[in-house]
Amino acid sequence: MSDNVSKNSDGLIVVKQIKNNKTVETTLDLEDEILTGIYSAIRDVIAQLIISKGKWVGKVQRGVMRLVKELIEFAEGYKYIAGKDKKALAMLIINEIFTKELDESELDEDIKGLIKTGIGYVIEPALEIAVYAAKGNIKINKKKLKKLCFFCDVQ
């Protein structure tokens, strides 16, 4: 976690933002409607992980990309916090929601363990790559891309 993103004793997520030289604290309840898309994406990932017996392959990867998209869109709503704090917020939210969903499930403990491990090994790097690409830090060689994808119209 970071100094600007934390979980309080009431189970709420606290985000400290600096606006007009003032520190403003915003609280976020995991039950807030704004998290509906993230909940839906996490439930889809969990459903695919159940089918794949905890293996992060196949359709699970598509679900991870949807989850990453939802997380980035959500975090971008916090305009006054740094990128590292946005990542901390996103990771705190997914860890909390995954834990809540898994605790309420009747899944085998081994599969729960595989799912929890995959959060750090699969979702966090996918989130980092997506942020890196969104910032324009990934350069694509368009000539090579055209050769690989001759039917695509690459600008």
mmCIF file of C-alpha atoms in Angstrom:
data_model
loop_
_atom_site.group_PDB
_atom_site.id
_atom_site.type_symbol
_atom_site.label_atom_id
_atom_site.label_comp_id
_atom_site.label_asym_id
_atom_site.label_seq_id
_atom_site.Cartn_x
_atom_site.Cartn_y
_atom_site.Cartn_z
ATOM 1 C CA MET A 1 0.000 0.000 0.000
ATOM 2 C CA SER A 2 0.989 3.621 -0.117
ATOM 3 C CA ASP A 3 0.679 6.591 2.206
ATOM 4 C CA ASN A 4 -2.198 7.936 0.124
ATOM 5 C CA VAL A 5 -4.184 4.709 -0.253
ATOM 6 C CA SER A 6 -5.140 2.566 2.726
ATOM 7 C CA LYS A 7 -7.893 0.547 4.328
ATOM 8 C CA ASN A 8 -9.340 1.847 7.584
ATOM 9 C CA SER A 9 -10.675 -0.120 10.568
ATOM 10 C CA ASP A 10 -14.233 0.080 9.179
ATOM 11 C CA GLY A 11 -13.177 -1.779 6.028
ATOM 12 C CA LEU A 12 -13.404 1.327 3.852
ATOM 13 C CA ILE A 13 -10.683 2.271 1.405
ATOM 14 C CA VAL A 14 -9.305 5.742 2.086
ATOM 15 C CA VAL A 15 -7.768 7.774 -0.748
ATOM 16 C CA LYS A 16 -5.918 10.986 0.062
ATOM 17 C CA GLN A 17 -5.804 13.479 -2.807
ATOM 18 C CA ILE A 18 -4.223 16.909 -2.909
ATOM 19 C CA LYS A 19 -6.539 19.459 -4.521
ATOM 20 C CA ASN A 20 -5.719 23.179 -4.520
ATOM 21 C CA ASN A 21 -2.987 22.642 -1.891
ATOM 22 C CA LYS A 22 -5.462 20.883 0.437
ATOM 23 C CA THR A 23 -5.481 17.218 1.322
ATOM 24 C CA VAL A 24 -8.885 15.727 0.680
ATOM 25 C CA GLU A 25 -9.778 12.240 1.911
ATOM 26 C CA THR A 26 -12.238 10.177 -0.067
ATOM 27 C CA THR A 27 -13.623 6.908 1.255
ATOM 28 C CA LEU A 28 -14.681 4.029 -0.909
ATOM 29 C CA ASP A 29 -16.903 1.216 0.276
ATOM 30 C CA LEU A 30 -16.432 -2.097 -1.521
ATOM 31 C CA GLU A 31 -20.220 -2.173 -1.900
ATOM 32 C CA ASP A 32 -20.272 1.103 -3.890
ATOM 33 C CA GLU A 33 -22.067 0.918 -7.209
ATOM 34 C CA ILE A 34 -19.032 2.424 -8.944
ATOM 35 C CA LEU A 35 -17.255 -0.932 -8.504
ATOM 36 C CA THR A 36 -19.936 -2.932 -10.360
ATOM 37 C CA GLY A 37 -17.811 -3.355 -13.499
ATOM 38 C CA ILE A 38 -14.811 -4.510 -11.482
ATOM 39 C CA TYR A 39 -16.949 -6.980 -9.506
ATOM 40 C CA SER A 40 -18.410 -8.345 -12.728
ATOM 41 C CA ALA A 41 -14.978 -8.749 -14.322
ATOM 42 C CA ILE A 42 -13.590 -10.463 -11.198
ATOM 43 C CA ARG A 43 -16.540 -12.861 -11.074
ATOM 44 C CA ASP A 44 -15.956 -13.707 -14.752
ATOM 45 C CA VAL A 45 -12.275 -14.382 -14.048
ATOM 46 C CA ILE A 46 -13.155 -16.566 -11.053
ATOM 47 C CA ALA A 47 -15.735 -18.507 -13.113
ATOM 48 C CA GLN A 48 -13.152 -19.175 -15.829
ATOM 49 C CA LEU A 49 -10.576 -20.147 -13.190
ATOM 50 C CA ILE A 50 -13.030 -22.662 -11.732
ATOM 51 C CA ILE A 51 -13.484 -24.175 -15.189
ATOM 52 C CA SER A 52 -9.709 -24.305 -15.730
ATOM 53 C CA LYS A 53 -9.141 -25.675 -12.196
ATOM 54 C CA GLY A 54 -7.142 -22.617 -11.132
ATOM 55 C CA LYS A 55 -4.937 -22.392 -14.212
ATOM 56 C CA TRP A 56 -4.507 -18.882 -15.595
ATOM 57 C CA VAL A 57 -4.802 -19.905 -19.265
ATOM 58 C CA GLY A 58 -7.240 -19.672 -22.164
ATOM 59 C CA LYS A 59 -10.422 -17.680 -21.571
ATOM 60 C CA VAL A 60 -9.095 -16.556 -18.185
ATOM 61 C CA GLN A 61 -6.669 -14.253 -19.995
ATOM 62 C CA ARG A 62 -9.512 -12.518 -21.821
ATOM 63 C CA GLY A 63 -11.197 -11.945 -18.484
ATOM 64 C CA VAL A 64 -7.978 -10.545 -17.041
ATOM 65 C CA MET A 65 -7.772 -8.010 -19.874
ATOM 66 C CA ARG A 66 -11.362 -6.921 -19.203
ATOM 67 C CA LEU A 67 -10.563 -6.623 -15.498
ATOM 68 C CA VAL A 68 -7.458 -4.539 -16.231
ATOM 69 C CA LYS A 69 -9.541 -2.242 -18.467
ATOM 70 C CA GLU A 70 -12.121 -1.769 -15.701
ATOM 71 C CA LEU A 71 -9.393 -1.055 -13.130
ATOM 72 C CA ILE A 72 -7.674 1.537 -15.312
ATOM 73 C CA GLU A 73 -10.942 3.301 -16.106
ATOM 74 C CA PHE A 74 -11.807 3.366 -12.408
ATOM 75 C CA ALA A 75 -8.371 4.613 -11.268
ATOM 76 C CA GLU A 76 -8.349 7.364 -13.889
ATOM 77 C CA GLY A 77 -11.263 8.917 -12.025
ATOM 78 C CA TYR A 78 -8.793 9.859 -9.280
ATOM 79 C CA LYS A 79 -7.099 12.730 -11.090
ATOM 80 C CA TYR A 80 -5.209 14.106 -8.126
ATOM 81 C CA ILE A 81 -3.205 11.064 -7.075
ATOM 82 C CA ALA A 82 0.070 9.836 -8.553
ATOM 83 C CA GLY A 83 0.322 6.824 -10.845
ATOM 84 C CA LYS A 84 1.878 4.638 -8.154
ATOM 85 C CA ASP A 85 -1.032 5.474 -5.863
ATOM 86 C CA LYS A 86 -3.514 4.601 -8.621
ATOM 87 C CA LYS A 87 -1.804 1.219 -8.965
ATOM 88 C CA ALA A 88 -1.894 0.755 -5.179
ATOM 89 C CA LEU A 89 -5.612 1.621 -5.215
ATOM 90 C CA ALA A 90 -6.312 -0.839 -8.044
ATOM 91 C CA MET A 91 -4.352 -3.645 -6.368
ATOM 92 C CA LEU A 92 -6.011 -3.018 -2.991
ATOM 93 C CA ILE A 93 -9.446 -3.143 -4.599
ATOM 94 C CA ILE A 94 -8.821 -6.379 -6.489
ATOM 95 C CA ASN A 95 -7.183 -8.060 -3.510
ATOM 96 C CA GLU A 96 -10.115 -7.089 -1.286
ATOM 97 C CA ILE A 97 -12.771 -8.141 -3.794
ATOM 98 C CA PHE A 98 -11.041 -11.413 -4.728
ATOM 99 C CA THR A 99 -10.616 -12.246 -1.033
ATOM 100 C CA LYS A 100 -14.277 -11.430 -0.308
ATOM 101 C CA GLU A 101 -15.549 -13.460 -3.270
ATOM 102 C CA LEU A 102 -13.303 -16.435 -2.491
ATOM 103 C CA ASP A 103 -14.157 -16.393 1.224
ATOM 104 C CA GLU A 104 -17.866 -16.547 0.329
ATOM 105 C CA SER A 105 -17.323 -19.436 -2.096
ATOM 106 C CA GLU A 106 -17.180 -23.128 -1.391
ATOM 107 C CA LEU A 107 -14.156 -23.704 -3.623
ATOM 108 C CA ASP A 108 -11.425 -26.141 -2.764
ATOM 109 C CA GLU A 109 -8.658 -24.432 -0.760
ATOM 110 C CA ASP A 110 -6.035 -25.457 -3.338
ATOM 111 C CA ILE A 111 -7.908 -23.669 -6.133
ATOM 112 C CA LYS A 112 -8.411 -20.628 -3.888
ATOM 113 C CA GLY A 113 -4.642 -20.597 -3.314
ATOM 114 C CA LEU A 114 -3.925 -20.779 -7.054
ATOM 115 C CA ILE A 115 -6.321 -17.906 -7.688
ATOM 116 C CA LYS A 116 -4.802 -15.716 -4.951
ATOM 117 C CA THR A 117 -1.279 -16.446 -6.214
ATOM 118 C CA GLY A 118 -2.269 -15.517 -9.750
ATOM 119 C CA ILE A 119 -3.354 -12.043 -8.673
ATOM 120 C CA GLY A 120 0.271 -11.072 -8.106
ATOM 121 C CA TYR A 121 1.733 -13.121 -10.946
ATOM 122 C CA VAL A 122 -0.845 -12.387 -13.653
ATOM 123 C CA ILE A 123 -3.098 -9.415 -12.906
ATOM 124 C CA GLU A 124 -0.507 -7.042 -11.443
ATOM 125 C CA PRO A 125 1.933 -7.377 -14.398
ATOM 126 C CA ALA A 126 -0.966 -7.081 -16.868
ATOM 127 C CA LEU A 127 -2.019 -3.871 -15.129
ATOM 128 C CA GLU A 128 1.537 -2.517 -15.300
ATOM 129 C CA ILE A 129 1.855 -3.324 -19.010
ATOM 130 C CA ALA A 130 -1.495 -1.685 -19.764
ATOM 131 C CA VAL A 131 -0.480 1.479 -17.905
ATOM 132 C CA TYR A 132 2.905 1.471 -19.629
ATOM 133 C CA ALA A 133 1.221 1.167 -23.036
ATOM 134 C CA ALA A 134 -1.370 3.834 -22.205
ATOM 135 C CA LYS A 135 1.424 6.274 -21.469
ATOM 136 C CA GLY A 136 2.800 5.664 -24.966
ATOM 137 C CA ASN A 137 5.930 3.909 -23.733
ATOM 138 C CA ILE A 138 5.544 0.927 -26.066
ATOM 139 C CA LYS A 139 6.766 1.575 -29.581
ATOM 140 C CA ILE A 140 5.309 -0.581 -32.336
ATOM 141 C CA ASN A 141 7.202 -1.122 -35.580
ATOM 142 C CA LYS A 142 4.335 -0.500 -37.985
ATOM 143 C CA LYS A 143 6.166 -1.926 -41.037
ATOM 144 C CA LYS A 144 6.730 -5.262 -39.305
ATOM 145 C CA LEU A 145 3.184 -5.199 -37.992
ATOM 146 C CA LYS A 146 1.836 -4.727 -41.534
ATOM 147 C CA LYS A 147 3.826 -7.753 -42.717
ATOM 148 C CA LEU A 148 2.455 -9.867 -39.880
ATOM 149 C CA CYS A 149 -1.073 -8.632 -40.302
ATOM 150 C CA PHE A 150 -1.438 -7.993 -44.038
ATOM 151 C CA PHE A 151 -5.201 -7.749 -43.789
ATOM 152 C CA CYS A 152 -5.078 -5.031 -41.112
ATOM 153 C CA ASP A 153 -5.166 -1.326 -41.861
ATOM 154 C CA VAL A 154 -2.372 -0.022 -39.602
ATOM 155 C CA GLN A 155 -2.043 3.760 -39.605
#
